PDB file of C-alpha atoms in Angstrom:
ATOM      1  CA  GLN Y   1      -1.653 -18.923  -2.331  1.00 73.00           C
ATOM      2  CA  VAL Y   2      -2.918 -15.526  -1.789  1.00 83.00           C
ATOM      3  CA  GLN Y   3      -3.960 -13.002  -4.630  1.00 87.00           C
ATOM      4  CA  LEU Y   4      -3.840  -9.322  -4.101  1.00 93.00           C
ATOM      5  CA  VAL Y   5      -6.233  -6.770  -6.572  1.00 92.00           C
ATOM      6  CA  GLU Y   6      -5.660  -3.344  -6.606  1.00 95.00           C
ATOM      7  CA  SER Y   7      -8.208  -0.929  -7.872  1.00 95.00           C
ATOM      8  CA  GLY Y   8      -8.687   3.255  -7.936  1.00 96.00           C
ATOM      9  CA  GLY Y   9      -5.669   4.450  -9.771  1.00 97.00           C
ATOM     10  CA  GLY Y  10      -5.992   6.841 -12.441  1.00 97.00           C
ATOM     11  CA  LEU Y  11      -5.298  10.319 -13.584  1.00 98.00           C
ATOM     12  CA  VAL Y  12      -5.472  13.177 -11.330  1.00 98.00           C
ATOM     13  CA  GLN Y  13      -4.430  17.060 -11.552  1.00 98.00           C
ATOM     14  CA  ALA Y  14      -2.117  17.878  -8.601  1.00 98.00           C
ATOM     15  CA  GLY Y  15      -3.908  18.871  -5.621  1.00 98.00           C
ATOM     16  CA  GLY Y  16      -6.553  16.069  -5.939  1.00 98.00           C
ATOM     17  CA  SER Y  17      -7.170  13.202  -4.529  1.00 98.00           C
ATOM     18  CA  LEU Y  18      -7.594   9.347  -4.992  1.00 98.00           C
ATOM     19  CA  ARG Y  19      -8.498   6.441  -2.729  1.00 98.00           C
ATOM     20  CA  LEU Y  20      -6.699   2.907  -3.612  1.00 98.00           C
ATOM     21  CA  SER Y  21      -8.038  -0.436  -2.636  1.00 97.00           C
ATOM     22  CA  CYS Y  22      -6.348  -3.695  -2.427  1.00 94.00           C
ATOM     23  CA  SER Y  23      -8.415  -6.848  -1.785  1.00 89.00           C
ATOM     24  CA  ALA Y  24      -7.332 -10.183  -0.762  1.00 82.00           C
ATOM     25  CA  SER Y  25      -8.498 -13.330  -2.743  1.00 79.00           C
ATOM     26  CA  ALA Y  26      -7.942 -15.545   0.510  1.00 69.00           C
ATOM     27  CA  ARG Y  27      -9.722 -14.126   3.911  1.00 63.00           C
ATOM     28  CA  THR Y  28      -8.221 -16.769   5.951  1.00 67.00           C
ATOM     29  CA  PHE Y  29      -4.393 -16.191   5.251  1.00 75.00           C
ATOM     30  CA  ARG Y  30      -2.385 -14.961   8.190  1.00 83.00           C
ATOM     31  CA  ARG Y  31      -2.410 -11.116   7.905  1.00 82.00           C
ATOM     32  CA  VAL Y  32       0.458  -9.646   9.985  1.00 89.00           C
ATOM     33  CA  ALA Y  33       0.721  -6.215   7.802  1.00 93.00           C
ATOM     34  CA  MET Y  34      -0.393  -4.920   4.661  1.00 93.00           C
ATOM     35  CA  GLY Y  35       1.111  -2.276   2.895  1.00 96.00           C
ATOM     36  CA  TRP Y  36       1.853   0.039  -0.391  1.00 98.00           C
ATOM     37  CA  PHE Y  37       5.044   0.424  -2.729  1.00 98.00           C
ATOM     38  CA  ARG Y  38       5.395   2.402  -5.472  1.00 98.00           C
ATOM     39  CA  GLN Y  39       7.730   2.626  -8.447  1.00 98.00           C
ATOM     40  CA  ALA Y  40       8.542   5.513 -10.913  1.00 97.00           C
ATOM     41  CA  PRO Y  41      10.012   4.833 -14.416  1.00 92.00           C
ATOM     42  CA  GLY Y  42      13.799   4.964 -13.906  1.00 94.00           C
ATOM     43  CA  LYS Y  43      13.561   4.375  -9.908  1.00 96.00           C
ATOM     44  CA  GLU Y  44      13.517   2.081  -7.541  1.00 96.00           C
ATOM     45  CA  ARG Y  45      10.651   0.551  -5.773  1.00 96.00           C
ATOM     46  CA  GLU Y  46       9.663   2.651  -2.604  1.00 97.00           C
ATOM     47  CA  PHE Y  47       7.840   2.199   0.467  1.00 98.00           C
ATOM     48  CA  VAL Y  48       4.635   4.403   0.856  1.00 98.00           C
ATOM     49  CA  ALA Y  49       2.748   2.957   3.852  1.00 98.00           C
ATOM     50  CA  ALA Y  50       1.636   0.091   5.852  1.00 97.00           C
ATOM     51  CA  ILE Y  51      -0.817  -1.371   8.519  1.00 95.00           C
ATOM     52  CA  THR Y  52      -0.451  -4.226  10.885  1.00 92.00           C
ATOM     53  CA  TRP Y  53      -3.442  -6.265  11.987  1.00 83.00           C
ATOM     54  CA  SER Y  54      -2.436  -6.974  15.570  1.00 80.00           C
ATOM     55  CA  ALA Y  55      -1.939  -3.412  16.930  1.00 85.00           C
ATOM     56  CA  GLY Y  56      -3.580  -1.558  13.937  1.00 87.00           C
ATOM     57  CA  SER Y  57       0.144   0.568  14.162  1.00 92.00           C
ATOM     58  CA  THR Y  58       0.673   2.618  10.521  1.00 96.00           C
ATOM     59  CA  TYR Y  59       3.739   3.209   9.023  1.00 96.00           C
ATOM     60  CA  TYR Y  60       4.381   6.272   6.385  1.00 98.00           C
ATOM     61  CA  ALA Y  61       7.129   7.239   4.310  1.00 98.00           C
ATOM     62  CA  ASN Y  62       8.185  10.837   5.057  1.00 97.00           C
ATOM     63  CA  SER Y  63       7.137  11.850   1.724  1.00 97.00           C
ATOM     64  CA  VAL Y  64       3.642  10.919   2.292  1.00 98.00           C
ATOM     65  CA  LYS Y  65       3.255  11.951   6.048  1.00 98.00           C
ATOM     66  CA  GLY Y  66       0.097  14.437   6.417  1.00 98.00           C
ATOM     67  CA  ARG Y  67      -1.211  13.444   2.995  1.00 98.00           C
ATOM     68  CA  PHE Y  68      -1.665   9.775   2.652  1.00 98.00           C
ATOM     69  CA  THR Y  69      -3.963   7.677   4.916  1.00 98.00           C
ATOM     70  CA  ILE Y  70      -3.517   3.828   5.043  1.00 98.00           C
ATOM     71  CA  SER Y  71      -6.629   1.718   6.544  1.00 95.00           C
ATOM     72  CA  ARG Y  72      -8.517  -1.208   6.813  1.00 90.00           C
ATOM     73  CA  ASP Y  73     -12.390  -2.103   6.340  1.00 83.00           C
ATOM     74  CA  ASN Y  74     -14.388  -3.764   9.284  1.00 61.00           C
ATOM     75  CA  ALA Y  75     -14.074  -7.280   7.427  1.00 71.00           C
ATOM     76  CA  GLU Y  76     -10.208  -7.047   7.257  1.00 67.00           C
ATOM     77  CA  ASN Y  77     -10.153  -8.175   3.844  1.00 76.00           C
ATOM     78  CA  THR Y  78      -9.470  -4.871   2.222  1.00 88.00           C
ATOM     79  CA  VAL Y  79      -6.793  -2.237   2.503  1.00 93.00           C
ATOM     80  CA  TYR Y  80      -7.298   1.200   1.459  1.00 96.00           C
ATOM     81  CA  LEU Y  81      -4.972   4.219   0.681  1.00 98.00           C
ATOM     82  CA  GLN Y  82      -6.374   7.574   0.756  1.00 98.00           C
ATOM     83  CA  MET Y  83      -4.189   9.892  -0.975  1.00 98.00           C
ATOM     84  CA  ASN Y  84      -4.782  13.745  -0.584  1.00 98.00           C
ATOM     85  CA  SER Y  85      -3.182  16.770  -1.784  1.00 98.00           C
ATOM     86  CA  LEU Y  86      -1.501  14.778  -4.791  1.00 98.00           C
ATOM     87  CA  LYS Y  87       1.767  15.671  -6.326  1.00 98.00           C
ATOM     88  CA  PRO Y  88       3.161  15.263  -9.689  1.00 98.00           C
ATOM     89  CA  GLU Y  89       6.286  13.172  -8.022  1.00 97.00           C
ATOM     90  CA  ASP Y  90       3.293  10.956  -6.691  1.00 98.00           C
ATOM     91  CA  THR Y  91       3.024   9.317 -10.231  1.00 98.00           C
ATOM     92  CA  ALA Y  92       4.088   5.924 -10.372  1.00 98.00           C
ATOM     93  CA  VAL Y  93       2.839   2.243 -10.410  1.00 98.00           C
ATOM     94  CA  TYR Y  94       1.171   1.427  -6.809  1.00 98.00           C
ATOM     95  CA  TYR Y  95       1.636  -2.184  -5.815  1.00 98.00           C
ATOM     96  CA  CYS Y  96      -0.204  -3.580  -2.791  1.00 96.00           C
ATOM     97  CA  ALA Y  97       1.496  -6.211  -0.690  1.00 95.00           C
ATOM     98  CA  ALA Y  98       1.064  -8.282   2.468  1.00 94.00           C
ATOM     99  CA  THR Y  99       2.776 -10.613   4.779  1.00 93.00           C
ATOM    100  CA  SER Y 100       2.134 -13.338   6.735  1.00 91.00           C
ATOM    101  CA  ARG Y 101       5.718 -12.985   8.379  1.00 90.00           C
ATOM    102  CA  TYR Y 102       6.582 -10.903  11.843  1.00 91.00           C
ATOM    103  CA  SER Y 103       9.091  -8.327  11.269  1.00 88.00           C
ATOM    104  CA  TYR Y 104       9.882  -5.248  13.198  1.00 85.00           C
ATOM    105  CA  LEU Y 105       9.147  -2.260  10.522  1.00 86.00           C
ATOM    106  CA  TYR Y 106       7.236  -3.400   7.406  1.00 94.00           C
ATOM    107  CA  THR Y 107       9.036  -0.866   4.896  1.00 95.00           C
ATOM    108  CA  SER Y 108      10.953  -3.150   2.732  1.00 95.00           C
ATOM    109  CA  PRO Y 109       9.743  -5.146   0.118  1.00 95.00           C
ATOM    110  CA  ASP Y 110      11.612  -7.844   1.369  1.00 95.00           C
ATOM    111  CA  GLU Y 111       9.613  -8.082   4.615  1.00 95.00           C
ATOM    112  CA  TYR Y 112       6.369  -9.353   1.845  1.00 95.00           C
ATOM    113  CA  ASN Y 113       5.574 -12.604   0.374  1.00 92.00           C
ATOM    114  CA  TYR Y 114       2.340 -11.306  -1.395  1.00 93.00           C
ATOM    115  CA  TRP Y 115       2.209  -8.762  -4.318  1.00 95.00           C
ATOM    116  CA  GLY Y 116      -0.692  -7.282  -6.409  1.00 96.00           C
ATOM    117  CA  ARG Y 117      -0.192  -6.551 -10.323  1.00 96.00           C
ATOM    118  CA  GLY Y 118      -0.445  -2.574  -9.743  1.00 96.00           C
ATOM    119  CA  THR Y 119      -2.100   0.119 -10.564  1.00 97.00           C
ATOM    120  CA  GLN Y 120      -0.778   3.211 -12.256  1.00 98.00           C
ATOM    121  CA  VAL Y 121      -1.192   6.543 -10.498  1.00 98.00           C
ATOM    122  CA  THR Y 122      -0.948   9.792 -12.396  1.00 98.00           C
ATOM    123  CA  VAL Y 123      -1.061  13.213 -11.209  1.00 98.00           C
ATOM    124  CA  SER Y 124      -0.704  15.931 -13.883  1.00 97.00           C
ATOM    125  CA  SER Y 125       1.015  19.241 -13.522  1.00 93.00           C
TER     126      SER Y 125
END
């Protein structure tokens, strides 16, 4: 069983930055891809960014391209989401996700089989 723990959320003013981290409890699990999703009150969960371990390919939602960057550390046990130029519409609970299954694009929640509990990001106007 893989456990994911997010950290780095908080309150920030518009235009500010935050870096989210996600650590996996099982370093030996087959990391095909890890990603970030977010869910705002009254909204459905939406894709934010993902990264694959084999090729290091990255995927971003159009709404965050140029502002957010997903990366992983050298030990490949932690994934980060650097969020710059934050906007009030970025306010949401951010969830870390991981999958041990291969897919074409890693933009759907159905493609992931492990989830963290989420961390709150609030951007004030």
